[in-house]
Amino acid sequence: MRCYGIDIGTTFLTVYSNEKKGVVQRLRHEGRISEWAEQFIAQLEDDEEVFFTGKGGVDLSKHTNIPFAEESTVLAEAIKNIALFKSKDGKVMDIGASSLTLYQIKNGKISDISENSLCAAGTGLFLEEQAERLQLTDEESIKETSILTPPLIATRCTVFAKSDLIHHQQEGRSREEVWSGLCKSLSVSAVNTLFKGAEVYGDVFLIGGVTKNEEVLKWLKSNYPKANWIVDKESPVFIAKGASFLQGCSKKHISLIEGINSDFPDRMPPLKLLKSRYPIFKNPDIDRFGNEVRVHKELKKEQKVLLGMDIGSTSTKLAAIDLETKEPLFDLYRKTAGEPIKAATDIFSGVQDILEGLDVEISAFGTTGSGRKMVGEIFHADVIVNEITAHGGATGHFYPEVETIFEIGGQDAKYIALKNGRVSDVNMNYVCAAGTGSFVEEQVRKLGFSLFEVGEITKNIAPPITSDRCTVFMEQDLRAILKKGFQKEEALSSVLYSVIKNYLNRVVGNRPISEKIFFQGATARNIGLVAAIENLLDKEVIVSPFCHVMGGIGAAIIAGERNFGKKSKFNLQKSMSIEFEASTEICKLCTNYCRVNHIVVNGGEKLSWGYQCGRDSSSTRRKEILEYKSFENRDSMFFNNETPEKKYKDISVLSETPEKKYKDISVLSETPE
């Protein structure tokens, strides 16, 4: 049998000949699969056969009459023909461009399969994206380094990984150190995804394109030494090799259906507003510290004001409001740039310029956002409040009729439901930043546009449909549609739709959405995103002229309420000249390996944060969360068939009365008053 096994993956296309016992073609298909197929089939001899597998082979099989099989079927055939392990038991771990799959092999057959979700963390495309950011060549990115203690880098999302790359490079880490950290983190992410906490041991045969990366292989072997990691020269093309053992279709029986090259993406509705209200934003001035400054109302001498600062992963904002009326007086905005303390100091310097000579009293200062605790403690905020409470409080104060808030920030996104001006339900993104502003900003820059012109250049465009499941796949789709001849403006419009669809799928889900949606966060200044929400939901979207600083306004309002009648701890003069020394360490008390940050303020006050277990900085032991014991006990009883009497005989809880059980916390005898 002269058969070509063709594996068409997310990025690569591999052709393996069982007659020649090797790869005859391996290339990046760049989305032009149909065009390649016509050329390849035309060159075949009449008795040569073809068999398809891989994600890109399904539709092509329908166009050509060439048989197709899923990777699991192909792998099962390969196992019959190729000696994988010394015994007939083991595991096959496939690390592809966009997929992770673990096959359990028992008695030479596949007994179980586990896969990754719709996230590309831990896959080849993820690694490729970061290599491009670090400007590594293909050869540099696959070589093993001599780095033994690389920095820890998040691999749960490309957006978070990018933030870590920036932070480590600002600390002076080399490209090689950062790359080694990425490869190490990817190896851990892939194993955690597939093994789900189980011990890794025995024969593990690695396949997929990532097996060419020597640095990833180094960390797999180092991190999981109990496993016997098996890699051979054909590991990257193993699935295509397996397909070549199957019965294919000969050239004389291949039928090229008309229209094989006519695939054209469907389009989304045009980005235009029909129902929604969109404000006119006041153009900012740029002060001498580089802050964007907007003054909304003239300040008076001896006026009492409240300050609220929202320290986000991407930007830092401060809002000043009147103590009595809660009217916004002015706001400042700047990029955080990985240095939240410096960003806060620069904004305070800008505030001092605005208040110069007015003898204004700052009655209270509150912080919110991802950097709220650090900045709040260093600058002595009166209130440190989470973003949900801040955004919900501000919206409920100014727009009491609103029931649904969409808040999309730089790296996080939140859904907030309000009832009578109070937060009644909330959800946010956890491990994916695809539906956030940071991804939009990055694509705008890559396409050569200014962030401020996005709304205008995407107006009325009906873009092609692209993926919304992950930033990696979104970006891959963008490249594909640009190569098909679409304009950059159309590609950017696709980004806006993809971000909103991801947000709706991952954050909102099946939660209720009122007829009017309040959209806030700096991303709400992009009218294209507003239009995407309206088109996808057919609902009115309301945008406040203060949408980008609503978190800061909420923090200011809450600070005023909680600090009422007290003198503020915040001192503006001291905040402009604060000095600090920063350091980091890795906590090794458990397998969290938390990156703990330490700061010494003005040579005296010491602060630290970053303990995932919640322990105090002075404690030398991991803090145990006792509530988790209930789940551990349940699992143990279920899987070990234990009775409650047997399970708890040593801890004597079954015979305890409620009064005895809870005698130390005194809750049963307490009245509500």
XYZ file of C-alpha atoms in Angstrom:
673
model
C 0.000 0.000 0.000
C 1.380 3.385 -1.011
C -0.463 5.717 1.375
C 0.165 9.276 2.487
C -1.004 10.095 6.008
C -1.810 13.808 6.162
C -2.193 15.514 9.550
C -3.708 19.000 9.153
C -3.355 20.751 12.482
C -4.054 24.281 13.665
C -0.713 25.571 12.377
C 1.206 22.829 10.559
C 0.373 20.414 7.771
C 2.377 17.159 7.755
C 2.512 14.532 5.005
C 4.006 11.126 5.912
C 4.677 8.379 3.347
C 4.558 4.784 4.584
C 6.372 3.709 1.427
C 9.273 6.108 1.970
C 9.023 5.720 5.763
C 9.396 9.409 6.390
C 8.015 12.924 6.099
C 7.719 14.188 2.546
C 6.237 17.560 3.441
C 5.790 19.679 6.595
C 4.772 23.309 6.347
C 2.774 26.118 7.914
C -0.485 26.075 5.983
C -1.489 29.650 7.037
C -5.141 28.771 6.476
C -4.655 27.969 2.770
C -5.479 24.284 3.148
C -7.801 23.957 0.147
C -5.317 25.603 -2.194
C -2.560 23.259 -1.019
C -4.824 20.172 -1.343
C -5.582 20.805 -5.031
C -1.890 21.102 -5.834
C -0.932 18.014 -3.818
C -3.685 15.791 -5.275
C -2.776 16.856 -8.834
C 0.777 15.498 -8.330
C -0.303 12.050 -7.076
C 0.070 8.891 -9.113
C -3.101 6.897 -9.767
C -2.353 4.096 -7.282
C -1.200 6.377 -4.447
C -3.619 6.767 -1.539
C -4.380 9.617 0.873
C -5.786 9.597 4.405
C -6.664 12.729 6.440
C -6.540 13.438 10.169
C -6.260 16.547 12.340
C -8.635 19.457 12.941
C -8.236 20.838 9.426
C -8.933 17.533 7.724
C -12.661 17.269 8.472
C -14.013 19.795 5.959
C -11.395 18.901 3.368
C -12.494 15.271 3.539
C -16.040 16.321 2.578
C -14.726 18.209 -0.465
C -12.493 15.424 -1.764
C -14.028 12.058 -0.765
C -10.742 11.258 1.024
C -11.365 9.319 4.285
C -10.833 11.048 7.611
C -10.337 9.792 11.190
C -9.898 11.488 14.554
C -6.439 11.509 16.125
C -7.456 8.864 18.675
C -8.360 6.391 15.915
C -5.108 7.128 14.121
C -3.106 6.724 17.317
C -4.758 3.361 18.005
C -3.613 2.183 14.556
C -0.108 3.509 15.148
C 0.165 1.623 18.439
C -0.530 -1.637 16.593
C 2.273 -1.011 14.121
C 4.887 0.757 16.248
C 6.544 -0.428 19.457
C 5.971 2.485 21.866
C 6.932 1.056 25.221
C 8.883 -1.828 26.682
C 5.556 -3.160 27.983
C 2.035 -2.759 26.562
C 1.066 -0.215 29.228
C 1.900 3.470 29.429
C 0.732 6.912 28.391
C 0.903 8.996 25.220
C 1.015 12.754 25.771
C 0.279 14.857 22.705
C 1.326 18.534 22.935
C 0.105 20.164 19.734
C -0.247 23.715 18.517
C -3.666 24.250 20.094
C -4.449 20.985 21.869
C -3.270 18.864 24.773
C -4.285 15.200 24.914
C -3.336 12.346 27.226
C -4.001 8.752 26.145
C -3.891 5.952 28.719
C -2.618 2.715 27.144
C -3.583 -0.657 28.670
C -2.648 -3.963 27.051
C -1.654 -2.124 23.884
C -5.012 -0.326 23.510
C -6.315 3.127 24.406
C -8.272 2.836 27.661
C -8.889 6.497 28.501
C -8.471 9.990 27.013
C -8.266 13.422 28.644
C -7.948 16.770 26.847
C -7.497 20.473 27.492
C -10.396 22.898 27.472
C -10.920 25.714 24.951
C -7.843 27.493 26.340
C -4.464 27.370 24.564
C -2.376 27.640 27.740
C 0.244 24.898 27.745
C 0.150 24.406 23.975
C 2.542 25.107 21.128
C 0.780 28.227 19.882
C 1.060 29.739 23.338
C 4.816 29.193 23.285
C 5.069 30.505 19.741
C 3.299 33.746 20.697
C 5.781 34.395 23.505
C 8.798 33.536 21.317
C 7.597 36.151 18.863
C 7.322 38.725 21.651
C 10.871 37.936 22.769
C 12.067 38.075 19.134
C 13.548 34.589 19.266
C 14.308 32.772 16.014
C 12.948 29.258 15.423
C 16.364 27.785 16.177
C 16.816 29.810 19.375
C 13.372 28.873 20.657
C 13.916 25.082 20.517
C 17.436 24.861 21.923
C 18.061 23.814 25.514
C 19.446 26.552 27.780
C 21.748 26.213 30.770
C 19.360 28.173 33.029
C 18.657 26.293 36.280
C 16.592 28.860 38.263
C 14.399 30.727 35.792
C 11.724 33.246 36.871
C 8.168 32.023 37.397
C 5.804 33.054 34.602
C 2.039 32.618 34.336
C 0.946 30.265 31.563
C -2.793 30.410 32.175
C -3.218 33.057 29.448
C -1.001 34.874 26.949
C -2.161 38.209 28.350
C -0.989 37.331 31.860
C 2.213 35.812 30.498
C 2.918 39.063 28.663
C 2.571 40.996 31.935
C 5.048 38.666 33.639
C 7.475 39.005 30.731
C 7.391 42.781 31.063
C 7.861 42.693 34.845
C 10.807 40.280 34.716
C 12.512 42.213 31.941
C 12.113 45.390 34.001
C 13.897 43.535 36.804
C 16.829 42.929 34.459
C 16.204 39.297 33.517
C 17.686 38.208 30.187
C 15.700 36.854 27.242
C 17.154 33.392 27.863
C 16.067 33.404 31.519
C 12.548 34.543 30.653
C 12.268 31.984 27.857
C 13.446 29.196 30.149
C 10.826 30.290 32.691
C 8.139 30.159 30.020
C 9.134 26.650 28.960
C 9.235 25.476 32.566
C 5.823 26.975 33.306
C 4.365 25.489 30.125
C 5.567 22.016 31.093
C 3.878 22.361 34.490
C 0.684 23.779 32.942
C 0.446 20.941 30.404
C 0.969 18.236 33.031
C -1.487 19.845 35.471
C -4.122 20.104 32.733
C -3.827 16.467 31.674
C -2.857 14.605 34.849
C -5.121 16.727 37.103
C -2.880 16.395 40.142
C -2.162 12.664 39.786
C 1.426 11.501 40.185
C 3.350 11.264 36.913
C 5.233 7.982 36.631
C 5.898 5.101 34.231
C 6.398 5.287 30.467
C 5.146 8.513 28.885
C 5.588 8.734 25.116
C 5.633 12.363 23.958
C 4.277 13.348 20.539
C 3.346 16.608 18.843
C 5.252 19.594 17.510
C 6.364 20.820 20.944
C 8.581 17.722 21.289
C 11.082 19.573 19.085
C 11.566 22.072 21.915
C 14.535 20.844 23.943
C 13.943 23.342 26.763
C 10.402 22.056 27.377
C 11.693 18.464 27.381
C 14.382 19.450 29.886
C 11.824 20.774 32.354
C 9.428 17.858 31.908
C 12.217 15.463 32.844
C 13.432 17.705 35.683
C 10.028 18.445 37.211
C 8.690 14.874 36.913
C 11.666 12.521 37.368
C 9.531 9.474 38.233
C 8.275 9.297 34.656
C 10.227 7.696 31.841
C 9.837 10.360 29.139
C 10.168 8.778 25.694
C 10.845 10.924 22.622
C 12.074 9.856 19.214
C 12.866 11.670 15.987
C 9.358 11.091 14.602
C 7.487 12.275 17.706
C 6.505 15.603 16.018
C 4.891 13.730 13.088
C 3.607 10.650 14.890
C -0.087 11.194 14.092
C 0.609 11.656 10.370
C 2.690 8.474 10.503
C -0.213 6.610 12.100
C -2.593 7.844 9.375
C -0.318 6.362 6.708
C -1.086 2.840 8.030
C -4.819 3.228 7.352
C -6.708 2.428 4.150
C -6.834 5.659 2.169
C -8.425 6.759 -1.072
C -6.476 6.418 -4.338
C -6.197 9.354 -6.729
C -8.548 7.816 -9.309
C -11.332 7.740 -6.703
C -10.753 11.254 -5.339
C -13.488 13.643 -6.428
C -12.723 17.351 -6.182
C -16.081 18.942 -5.411
C -16.569 22.297 -7.093
C -16.016 25.151 -4.681
C -13.148 23.639 -2.716
C -11.422 27.032 -2.869
C -14.546 29.156 -2.481
C -14.664 29.032 1.314
C -15.301 32.602 2.440
C -15.910 33.604 6.045
C -19.387 34.650 7.084
C -19.717 38.190 8.379
C -21.026 39.791 11.547
C -23.527 42.694 11.502
C -22.073 46.187 10.860
C -20.644 47.963 13.900
C -23.108 50.817 14.322
C -25.343 52.065 17.127
C -29.126 52.008 16.730
C -30.378 51.818 20.318
C -27.526 52.901 22.532
C -26.509 56.228 24.042
C -22.884 57.212 23.628
C -21.450 60.278 25.395
C -19.055 62.912 24.162
C -15.843 62.492 26.133
C -13.962 65.561 27.293
C -10.553 65.758 25.614
C -7.780 65.467 28.219
C -4.834 67.737 28.862
C -1.437 66.161 29.475
C 0.310 67.482 32.573
C 4.052 67.677 33.198
C 4.025 64.175 34.738
C 2.469 62.539 31.676
C -0.992 62.134 33.217
C -4.182 62.600 31.226
C -6.121 65.264 33.153
C -9.808 66.152 32.822
C -11.258 68.954 34.935
C -15.057 68.736 34.993
C -15.965 71.498 37.427
C -14.190 74.538 38.798
C -12.812 73.970 42.285
C -13.406 76.421 45.123
C -11.159 77.459 47.967
C -11.487 75.349 51.122
C -13.680 72.872 49.255
C -13.908 69.376 50.773
C -13.199 66.550 48.333
C -13.020 62.776 48.289
C -10.324 60.932 46.322
C -10.587 57.429 44.885
C -7.815 55.610 43.037
C -8.299 52.540 40.829
C -4.941 50.789 40.385
C -5.410 48.339 37.529
C -3.015 45.957 35.812
C -2.978 48.166 32.708
C -3.903 51.670 33.885
C -4.150 53.706 37.082
C -6.966 56.222 37.527
C -7.853 58.788 40.197
C -11.194 60.549 40.591
C -11.941 63.545 42.815
C -15.555 64.209 43.820
C -17.284 66.793 46.001
C -17.896 65.599 49.572
C -21.461 66.896 49.703
C -22.860 66.511 46.174
C -20.647 63.598 45.011
C -20.243 65.423 41.670
C -17.030 64.520 39.770
C -14.582 67.445 39.938
C -11.574 66.086 38.010
C -9.874 62.823 37.104
C -6.387 61.676 36.117
C -5.406 58.638 34.039
C -2.087 57.016 33.159
C -0.574 53.635 32.297
C 0.476 51.496 35.251
C 3.419 50.109 33.187
C 4.170 47.439 35.773
C 5.026 50.070 38.409
C 1.877 50.824 40.421
C 3.659 52.781 43.157
C 5.375 55.083 40.665
C 2.105 55.499 38.747
C 0.345 56.493 41.999
C 3.111 58.929 42.931
C 2.976 60.621 39.518
C -0.804 60.972 39.792
C -0.550 62.479 43.285
C 1.951 64.996 41.918
C -0.592 65.875 39.237
C -3.304 66.306 41.886
C -1.040 68.690 43.817
C -0.687 70.869 40.717
C -4.483 71.025 40.329
C -5.055 71.909 43.999
C -2.182 74.392 44.241
C -3.260 77.504 46.152
C -6.854 76.364 46.781
C -6.441 75.062 50.347
C -8.722 72.140 49.481
C -9.355 69.587 52.239
C -9.093 65.896 51.335
C -11.726 64.338 53.606
C -11.093 60.707 52.651
C -9.063 58.578 50.242
C -9.987 55.095 49.000
C -8.286 52.575 46.716
C -9.600 49.789 44.510
C -8.299 47.647 41.651
C -5.696 44.890 41.515
C -3.079 47.081 43.239
C -5.451 48.468 45.870
C -3.893 46.763 48.881
C -0.285 47.658 48.109
C -0.984 51.277 47.172
C -3.579 51.636 49.932
C -1.201 50.474 52.649
C 1.804 52.447 51.403
C -0.108 55.718 51.004
C -2.384 55.204 54.053
C -5.764 55.022 52.360
C -8.779 55.355 54.628
C -10.592 52.560 52.769
C -9.361 49.658 50.615
C -12.282 48.180 48.674
C -12.622 45.548 45.948
C -13.519 46.544 42.382
C -16.974 44.973 42.409
C -18.092 46.945 45.446
C -16.553 50.124 44.015
C -18.095 49.813 40.547
C -21.442 48.678 41.907
C -21.534 51.476 44.480
C -20.757 54.221 41.986
C -23.213 52.957 39.393
C -25.975 52.495 41.959
C -25.421 56.050 43.206
C -25.598 57.803 39.821
C -27.837 55.360 37.911
C -30.181 53.686 40.449
C -32.337 52.232 37.655
C -29.484 50.103 36.254
C -29.702 46.341 36.889
C -26.861 44.978 34.720
C -23.243 46.189 34.579
C -20.649 44.982 32.085
C -17.193 46.045 33.286
C -14.225 45.183 31.064
C -10.766 46.172 32.233
C -7.232 45.610 31.014
C -6.852 42.031 32.241
C -10.082 41.247 34.029
C -13.756 41.470 33.224
C -16.777 41.474 35.504
C -20.534 40.980 35.303
C -22.428 42.748 38.091
C -26.158 42.538 38.748
C -27.777 45.301 40.805
C -31.052 45.312 42.684
C -32.281 48.559 44.239
C -28.816 50.016 43.757
C -27.085 47.135 45.570
C -24.921 44.337 44.168
C -27.000 41.135 44.045
C -24.870 38.877 41.809
C -21.410 38.952 40.295
C -19.059 36.902 38.146
C -15.662 37.568 36.593
C -13.049 35.958 34.400
C -10.583 33.782 36.245
C -8.004 32.136 34.001
C -8.612 33.738 30.616
C -8.055 37.348 29.531
C -9.362 36.971 25.979
C -12.433 39.106 26.701
C -10.452 42.064 28.064
C -9.001 45.373 26.916
C -5.352 44.381 26.972
C -5.836 42.055 23.991
C -7.640 44.780 22.023
C -4.841 47.238 22.770
C -2.170 44.795 21.623
C -3.909 44.058 18.308
C -4.511 47.765 17.670
C -0.785 48.355 18.051
C 0.162 45.394 15.853
C -2.182 46.574 13.086
C -0.626 50.038 13.168
C -3.537 52.065 14.554
C -3.950 54.434 17.482
C -6.169 53.275 20.335
C -8.091 56.560 20.171
C -9.137 56.057 16.537
C -10.452 52.492 16.843
C -14.101 53.483 17.234
C -14.052 55.724 14.167
C -12.177 53.412 11.787
C -14.353 50.375 12.631
C -17.667 52.242 12.333
C -20.224 50.514 10.045
C -17.825 47.650 9.145
C -19.318 44.137 8.897
C -16.254 41.996 9.723
C -15.581 38.280 9.097
C -16.300 35.884 11.962
C -13.270 34.866 14.011
C -12.649 32.672 17.057
C -13.589 33.948 20.510
C -12.195 31.123 22.657
C -8.630 32.309 23.364
C -6.281 35.170 22.491
C -3.981 32.670 20.767
C -6.722 31.431 18.436
C -8.113 34.923 17.886
C -4.722 36.145 16.739
C -4.258 33.131 14.497
C -7.615 33.878 12.844
C -6.571 37.493 12.309
C -3.483 36.407 10.432
C -5.561 34.055 8.311
C -8.145 36.669 7.260
C -5.442 39.229 6.486
C -3.766 36.676 4.196
C -7.116 36.135 2.478
C -7.157 39.794 1.471
C -9.290 41.440 4.145
C -8.394 44.992 5.178
C -6.773 45.802 8.517
C -9.882 47.735 9.571
C -11.981 44.602 8.990
C -9.548 42.497 11.008
C -9.696 44.990 13.875
C -13.505 44.942 13.766
C -13.344 41.145 14.093
C -11.241 41.597 17.237
C -13.945 43.753 18.819
C -16.625 41.140 18.184
C -14.398 38.286 19.387
C -13.616 40.062 22.663
C -17.287 40.729 23.419
C -18.355 37.188 22.440
C -15.673 35.774 24.737
C -16.874 38.026 27.550
C -20.499 36.986 27.052
C -19.624 33.275 26.912
C -17.107 33.100 29.733
C -18.169 35.840 32.143
C -21.889 36.467 31.639
C -22.910 32.930 30.677
C -26.603 32.282 31.338
C -26.996 35.077 33.908
C -29.884 37.499 33.440
C -29.342 40.647 31.377
C -31.726 43.588 31.713
C -33.026 45.580 28.755
C -30.522 48.339 29.526
C -26.856 47.465 30.046
C -24.455 49.815 31.792
C -21.005 49.369 30.177
C -17.989 50.720 32.047
C -14.238 50.512 32.273
C -11.745 52.228 29.962
C -12.821 49.869 27.158
C -16.265 51.511 27.143
C -14.642 54.539 25.491
C -14.371 52.343 22.387
C -17.648 52.857 20.505
C -16.918 49.739 18.423
C -17.160 47.531 21.539
C -20.418 49.255 22.484
C -21.812 48.488 19.010
C -20.677 44.856 19.287
C -22.586 44.434 22.575
C -25.719 46.019 21.097
C -25.599 43.862 17.950
C -24.980 40.603 19.808
C -27.682 41.170 22.453
C -30.083 43.545 20.666
C -30.242 45.698 23.818
C -29.569 49.318 24.714
C -26.098 50.022 26.101
C -25.516 53.028 28.382
C -22.039 54.533 28.680
C -21.188 57.179 31.270
C -18.785 60.019 30.385
C -16.916 58.846 33.512
C -16.913 55.146 32.540
C -13.112 54.860 32.724
C -12.896 56.193 36.315
C -16.109 54.744 37.765
C -14.090 52.426 40.019
C -12.212 55.404 41.445
C -15.473 57.311 41.940
C -16.938 54.318 43.774
C -13.860 54.056 46.023
C -14.160 57.785 46.808
C -17.876 57.525 47.666
C -17.317 54.516 49.943
C -14.303 56.192 51.593
C -16.467 59.238 52.348
C -19.195 57.084 53.899
C -16.904 54.943 56.049
C -14.637 57.805 57.110
C -17.485 60.209 57.876
C -16.638 62.489 60.785
C -13.021 61.282 60.959
C -9.798 62.900 59.847
C -8.232 61.286 56.802
C -5.008 59.329 57.277
C -3.934 60.287 53.760
C -1.327 63.036 53.327
C -0.911 64.360 49.784
C 2.381 66.142 50.446
C 4.064 63.032 51.846
C 2.650 60.846 49.065
C 4.547 62.746 46.381
C 7.952 62.146 47.940
C 7.634 58.621 49.238
C 10.721 56.403 49.039
C 10.709 52.638 49.121
C 12.893 49.606 48.618
C 11.349 46.584 46.908
C 12.399 42.945 46.852
C 10.845 39.586 46.019
C 11.280 36.021 47.192
C 9.751 32.644 46.449
C 7.955 31.094 49.403
C 8.793 27.373 49.570
C 6.548 26.348 52.467
C 4.278 24.485 50.022
C 3.917 23.697 46.323
C 2.208 27.040 45.581
C 5.687 28.605 45.369
C 4.176 32.061 45.892
C 6.111 35.054 44.667
C 6.130 37.237 47.794
C 6.750 40.959 47.424
C 8.411 42.987 50.181
C 8.528 46.779 50.459
C 10.248 48.975 53.040
C 8.660 52.449 53.057
C 10.847 55.470 53.917
C 13.393 53.205 55.555
C 11.012 52.052 58.290
C 7.559 50.583 57.652
C 7.703 47.051 56.212
C 4.940 45.598 54.033
C 4.607 42.297 52.175
C 1.938 40.511 50.144
C 1.467 37.637 47.722
C 0.714 34.773 50.147
C -1.878 32.634 48.341
C -2.623 30.590 51.458
C -3.414 33.776 53.393
C -0.742 33.391 56.079
C 0.712 36.373 57.930
C 4.184 37.521 56.925
C 5.495 36.637 60.398
C 4.205 33.051 60.235
C 6.649 30.284 59.319
C 3.972 27.755 58.315
C 1.456 27.531 55.504
C -2.021 28.557 56.596
C -4.359 25.577 56.422
C -7.902 26.257 55.236
C -9.968 23.955 57.421
C -13.057 24.237 55.224
C -11.254 22.179 52.556
C -11.075 19.218 54.936
C -14.782 18.579 54.379
C -14.181 17.969 50.683
C -11.157 15.758 51.374
C -13.201 13.676 53.836
C -16.091 13.365 51.373
C -13.786 12.180 48.582
C -12.036 9.728 50.868
C -15.342 8.246 52.038
C -16.684 7.984 48.500
C -13.659 6.405 46.855
C -12.628 4.187 49.785
C -16.179 3.084 50.654
C -15.766 4.276 54.248
C -18.706 4.640 56.618
C -19.041 7.855 58.626
C -18.533 5.884 61.863
C -15.257 4.441 60.578
C -14.119 7.676 58.990
C -14.604 9.847 62.038
C -13.976 7.437 64.896
C -10.738 9.211 65.846
C -12.012 12.746 65.798
C -15.297 12.170 67.662
C -17.631 14.445 65.780
C -20.630 12.198 65.217
C -21.670 12.128 68.856
C -21.141 15.844 69.415
C -24.125 18.035 70.100
C -24.360 21.381 68.286
C -23.712 23.147 71.596
C -20.528 21.125 72.170
C -19.431 21.350 68.553
C -19.654 25.119 68.395
C -18.985 26.053 72.012
C -15.858 28.042 71.085
C -17.515 30.297 68.563
C -20.816 30.851 70.402
C -23.186 31.131 67.492
C -26.099 28.920 68.505
C -27.192 30.858 71.560
C -26.751 34.286 70.036
C -29.798 36.290 69.009
C -29.721 38.312 65.764
C -29.439 41.461 67.872
